């Protein structure tokens, strides 16, 4: 049985009404499929799709959600390892914000494993994303990037099939999730946007732009803080990858991290890159953090050619354009 908290249920119902109204307006244009906007992104509202959850997810529903697989590249022997590309613009970064509790962890002193303090920054900004896609209930990882926005992988919000049917729906973000608890609440995700490259091309041709973000209606960034954002940076640095792997040997109930240096570049333009990290399905969309503050990648895919490595899109001007995208 679903929760019957009157205030929360009413809030989610209001979100649904507003989202349905937006969908009706969008569908009135008569467009069957959206064209990419000038920045190269496609939003759920372009397709007239409602993404917001009608009700909070119950603990049982969250525990039963299946880990959305980390994308896997097949035919790996035909895909060359590439040299690191030249950034397509000047390097830049945008500072994040600390939560009300300003405790932080020094990522330089960590070894890989379970996060010790979920409320310590930058882990405080990381959580699980629950959604429905293709008739199933799934979970990915993501992070808070603005007062009302979260970041994740493109394949967590859209199937990459070039169709309005590919969007994730009934989407909520649960920061600092642990064993069914939601210490910062469940945030309903009212709109989603991803790159037109991922939307239309999917795996493998769209993996170099496998990123997305969502707009949330009821955030509590005093509890989470927000990650900063870095773009056109060097590959040669240490990355903190954080997520909720649920495939064996993990169970999805704990936040896991890998603190590792850059390993190699691979497919795509700009080339994707990897770090050593054994996280499994469910960690998709989890942030790659640099300098204990800034988002500079996200969990995207793996390949049998390089086992125990996780690959991320390179954050150049395309990723910065998505960060700047206004819903």
XYZ file of C-alpha atoms in Angstrom:
327
model
C 0.000 0.000 0.000
C 1.238 3.514 -0.794
C 1.917 6.045 1.911
C -1.013 8.195 2.910
C 0.792 11.281 4.179
C -1.793 13.872 3.133
C 0.518 16.817 2.632
C 3.085 14.895 0.569
C 0.441 13.162 -1.514
C -1.292 16.470 -2.213
C 2.013 18.027 -3.204
C 2.778 15.238 -5.653
C -0.761 15.472 -7.044
C -0.328 19.206 -7.644
C 2.933 18.487 -9.464
C 1.130 16.002 -11.689
C -1.619 18.495 -12.567
C 0.936 21.149 -13.487
C 2.935 18.669 -15.537
C -0.159 17.426 -17.376
C -1.043 21.011 -18.188
C 2.402 21.525 -19.673
C 2.050 18.315 -21.685
C -1.301 19.451 -23.098
C 0.164 22.748 -24.221
C 3.126 20.983 -25.840
C 0.974 18.435 -27.658
C -1.194 21.237 -29.025
C 1.661 22.128 -31.362
C 0.981 18.933 -33.298
C 4.642 17.872 -33.382
C 5.088 14.099 -33.198
C 8.807 14.342 -32.451
C 10.880 17.239 -31.191
C 13.741 18.751 -33.079
C 16.882 19.469 -31.099
C 16.982 23.048 -29.926
C 19.819 25.346 -30.918
C 21.981 24.003 -28.090
C 21.559 20.352 -29.164
C 19.314 19.151 -26.336
C 15.859 17.560 -26.173
C 13.618 17.852 -23.114
C 10.747 15.669 -21.961
C 8.470 18.694 -22.321
C 9.355 18.838 -26.038
C 7.737 15.411 -26.326
C 4.800 16.315 -24.079
C 5.843 13.636 -21.585
C 5.050 13.889 -17.868
C 8.002 12.740 -15.762
C 6.869 13.738 -12.255
C 5.961 11.081 -9.699
C 2.303 11.082 -8.657
C 3.051 9.567 -5.241
C 6.133 9.137 -3.117
C 7.818 5.814 -3.673
C 7.358 3.415 -0.753
C 10.326 1.710 0.883
C 9.214 -1.567 -0.687
C 9.026 -0.009 -4.149
C 12.474 1.528 -3.778
C 13.988 -1.755 -2.621
C 12.365 -3.656 -5.506
C 13.565 -1.248 -8.220
C 16.108 -2.953 -10.453
C 19.537 -1.419 -11.073
C 19.604 0.221 -14.480
C 22.597 -1.406 -16.178
C 25.764 0.547 -16.766
C 25.927 0.713 -20.553
C 28.168 -1.939 -22.105
C 30.122 -1.484 -25.328
C 30.328 -4.664 -27.427
C 32.667 -5.424 -30.309
C 35.414 -3.791 -28.290
C 38.309 -5.121 -30.339
C 37.230 -2.867 -33.231
C 37.039 0.299 -31.148
C 40.383 2.081 -30.875
C 41.860 3.737 -27.840
C 42.203 7.422 -28.637
C 44.486 10.259 -27.703
C 43.126 12.880 -25.360
C 41.470 15.634 -27.418
C 42.186 19.309 -27.182
C 39.429 21.036 -25.146
C 36.967 22.919 -27.350
C 37.130 26.071 -25.258
C 38.779 27.640 -22.224
C 38.741 25.695 -18.973
C 36.316 26.900 -16.347
C 34.624 25.971 -13.104
C 31.594 27.019 -11.081
C 31.691 26.690 -7.308
C 29.262 24.479 -5.447
C 27.517 25.277 -2.180
C 27.885 23.569 1.171
C 24.910 22.176 3.081
C 23.883 23.760 6.360
C 26.135 21.229 8.095
C 29.441 22.234 6.537
C 31.384 19.059 7.361
C 33.546 17.965 4.430
C 35.687 14.939 3.618
C 39.170 15.073 2.131
C 38.987 12.766 -0.895
C 42.755 12.637 -1.112
C 42.931 10.524 2.053
C 40.311 7.926 1.109
C 40.507 4.336 -0.079
C 37.714 2.834 -2.150
C 34.640 1.445 -0.411
C 31.469 2.570 1.345
C 31.079 6.242 2.171
C 31.438 6.765 5.910
C 29.354 9.920 6.416
C 26.537 10.447 3.937
C 25.871 13.947 5.258
C 29.447 15.136 4.669
C 30.082 17.218 1.554
C 30.427 16.346 -1.310
C 28.660 13.021 -0.611
C 25.708 14.929 0.829
C 24.744 16.001 -2.708
C 24.624 12.425 -4.083
C 21.557 10.192 -4.150
C 19.465 7.589 -5.936
C 17.099 8.266 -8.838
C 14.034 6.011 -9.015
C 12.029 5.844 -12.231
C 10.010 3.767 -14.645
C 11.222 3.098 -18.174
C 10.043 0.551 -20.729
C 7.530 -0.968 -18.318
C 10.001 -1.620 -15.486
C 11.030 0.119 -12.263
C 14.689 1.065 -12.119
C 17.262 2.971 -10.120
C 20.272 5.082 -11.116
C 22.495 7.527 -9.254
C 22.765 11.289 -9.530
C 23.806 14.493 -7.795
C 22.487 17.959 -6.975
C 24.032 20.675 -9.168
C 21.763 23.684 -8.589
C 19.088 24.715 -6.110
C 16.436 22.914 -8.183
C 18.385 20.665 -10.580
C 20.090 17.272 -10.508
C 22.572 15.621 -12.903
C 22.717 12.010 -14.097
C 23.469 9.871 -17.170
C 21.480 10.266 -20.368
C 20.520 6.582 -20.366
C 18.886 7.036 -16.949
C 16.385 9.540 -18.355
C 15.902 8.259 -21.918
C 16.351 4.925 -23.703
C 18.253 6.520 -26.590
C 15.748 5.213 -29.134
C 14.863 8.542 -30.774
C 11.271 8.338 -29.554
C 8.989 10.017 -27.028
C 8.379 6.508 -25.641
C 11.956 6.420 -24.367
C 11.554 8.908 -21.515
C 11.727 7.837 -17.883
C 8.587 8.610 -15.883
C 7.447 8.606 -12.243
C 10.887 9.994 -11.383
C 12.072 10.887 -7.884
C 15.497 11.760 -6.507
C 16.409 10.628 -2.984
C 19.626 12.279 -1.774
C 21.670 10.472 0.882
C 19.508 7.350 0.502
C 20.469 4.527 2.855
C 18.539 1.326 3.553
C 15.210 2.817 2.489
C 15.626 6.085 4.394
C 15.279 9.525 2.801
C 16.881 11.963 5.275
C 16.546 14.908 2.875
C 13.169 13.850 1.456
C 12.019 12.580 -1.931
C 12.321 15.201 -4.670
C 9.869 14.884 -7.543
C 11.556 15.366 -10.936
C 9.168 17.407 -13.076
C 11.239 17.758 -16.264
C 14.179 15.984 -17.881
C 16.611 16.976 -20.627
C 19.422 15.135 -22.396
C 21.657 15.632 -25.415
C 20.056 15.152 -28.819
C 23.009 12.859 -29.577
C 22.055 10.443 -26.800
C 18.304 10.814 -27.477
C 18.660 9.836 -31.139
C 21.720 7.561 -31.223
C 21.942 5.798 -27.858
C 24.586 3.133 -27.281
C 27.312 3.224 -28.600
C 27.231 6.258 -30.900
C 25.803 8.638 -28.300
C 27.943 7.606 -25.332
C 30.240 10.626 -25.635
C 27.167 12.740 -24.767
C 25.556 10.338 -22.271
C 24.549 12.979 -19.741
C 21.304 14.563 -18.587
C 19.754 16.694 -15.909
C 16.380 17.079 -14.234
C 14.390 19.862 -12.641
C 13.003 19.106 -9.177
C 9.976 20.659 -7.532
C 10.626 20.264 -3.815
C 14.379 20.460 -3.159
C 16.105 20.778 0.197
C 19.597 21.956 -0.688
C 20.159 23.092 2.874
C 20.409 19.375 3.584
C 22.482 18.451 0.530
C 24.418 21.417 -0.765
C 25.187 21.508 -4.493
C 28.171 20.257 -6.463
C 30.180 22.713 -8.487
C 30.748 22.180 -12.201
C 34.044 22.008 -14.116
C 34.504 21.863 -17.888
C 37.303 21.711 -20.481
C 39.639 20.415 -17.797
C 42.641 18.117 -18.148
C 42.036 14.378 -18.036
C 45.157 13.902 -15.920
C 43.789 14.264 -12.415
C 42.178 12.298 -9.608
C 38.446 11.612 -9.795
C 36.029 10.685 -7.026
C 33.273 8.524 -8.534
C 30.241 8.068 -6.269
C 27.114 5.993 -6.751
C 24.786 3.261 -5.571
C 25.821 0.032 -7.327
C 23.198 -2.680 -6.932
C 24.527 -5.472 -9.139
C 26.542 -8.202 -7.409
C 28.467 -7.949 -5.120
C 26.601 -4.791 -4.053
C 22.979 -4.491 -2.905
C 22.157 -0.874 -3.797
C 21.485 0.131 -0.199
C 24.845 1.812 0.376
C 26.686 4.742 -1.204
C 29.997 3.563 -2.675
C 32.971 5.579 -3.929
C 36.123 5.074 -5.986
C 38.914 7.629 -5.649
C 41.219 6.975 -8.600
C 43.400 8.767 -11.161
C 42.584 8.966 -14.862
C 43.243 5.636 -16.604
C 42.676 5.949 -20.381
C 40.624 7.583 -23.143
C 38.379 5.608 -25.467
C 35.545 5.991 -28.007
C 33.752 9.208 -28.861
C 34.437 12.765 -29.905
C 35.527 14.162 -27.556
C 36.903 10.846 -26.314
C 35.351 9.268 -23.239
C 37.686 8.402 -20.355
C 37.946 5.873 -17.542
C 39.119 5.283 -14.004
C 39.599 1.979 -12.207
C 36.291 1.334 -10.434
C 34.334 -1.920 -9.924
C 30.910 -0.331 -9.343
C 28.025 -2.127 -11.085
C 24.502 -1.398 -12.357
C 22.686 1.240 -10.318
C 25.774 3.471 -10.212
C 24.942 4.897 -13.665
C 24.757 8.674 -13.542
C 26.795 8.931 -10.364
C 29.128 11.947 -10.342
C 32.843 12.086 -11.110
C 34.024 14.798 -8.725
C 37.299 16.735 -8.824
C 38.823 19.062 -6.228
C 36.374 17.826 -3.570
C 33.710 20.049 -5.118
C 33.124 20.034 -8.864
C 31.202 17.637 -11.089
C 33.451 16.731 -14.030
C 31.967 13.499 -15.389
C 29.370 10.801 -14.712
C 29.223 7.007 -14.710
C 28.273 5.957 -18.246
C 29.588 2.615 -19.526
C 32.026 -0.260 -19.272
C 33.617 -2.638 -21.762
C 34.881 -6.199 -21.590
C 38.142 -5.033 -23.115
C 38.926 -3.073 -19.933
C 37.167 -4.855 -17.030
C 36.773 -3.014 -13.716
C 37.017 0.350 -15.444
C 34.129 2.821 -15.626
C 33.941 5.351 -18.446
C 32.525 8.864 -18.449
C 31.804 11.448 -21.130
C 34.355 14.241 -21.272
C 32.835 17.484 -20.003
C 33.585 20.055 -22.688
C 31.427 22.847 -24.055
C 28.590 20.409 -24.772
C 28.254 19.419 -21.122
C 28.585 23.072 -20.094
C 25.726 23.874 -22.486
C 23.540 21.336 -20.720
C 24.507 22.763 -17.333
C 23.418 26.206 -18.590
C 20.211 24.895 -20.201
C 17.128 26.620 -18.798
C 13.941 24.597 -18.394
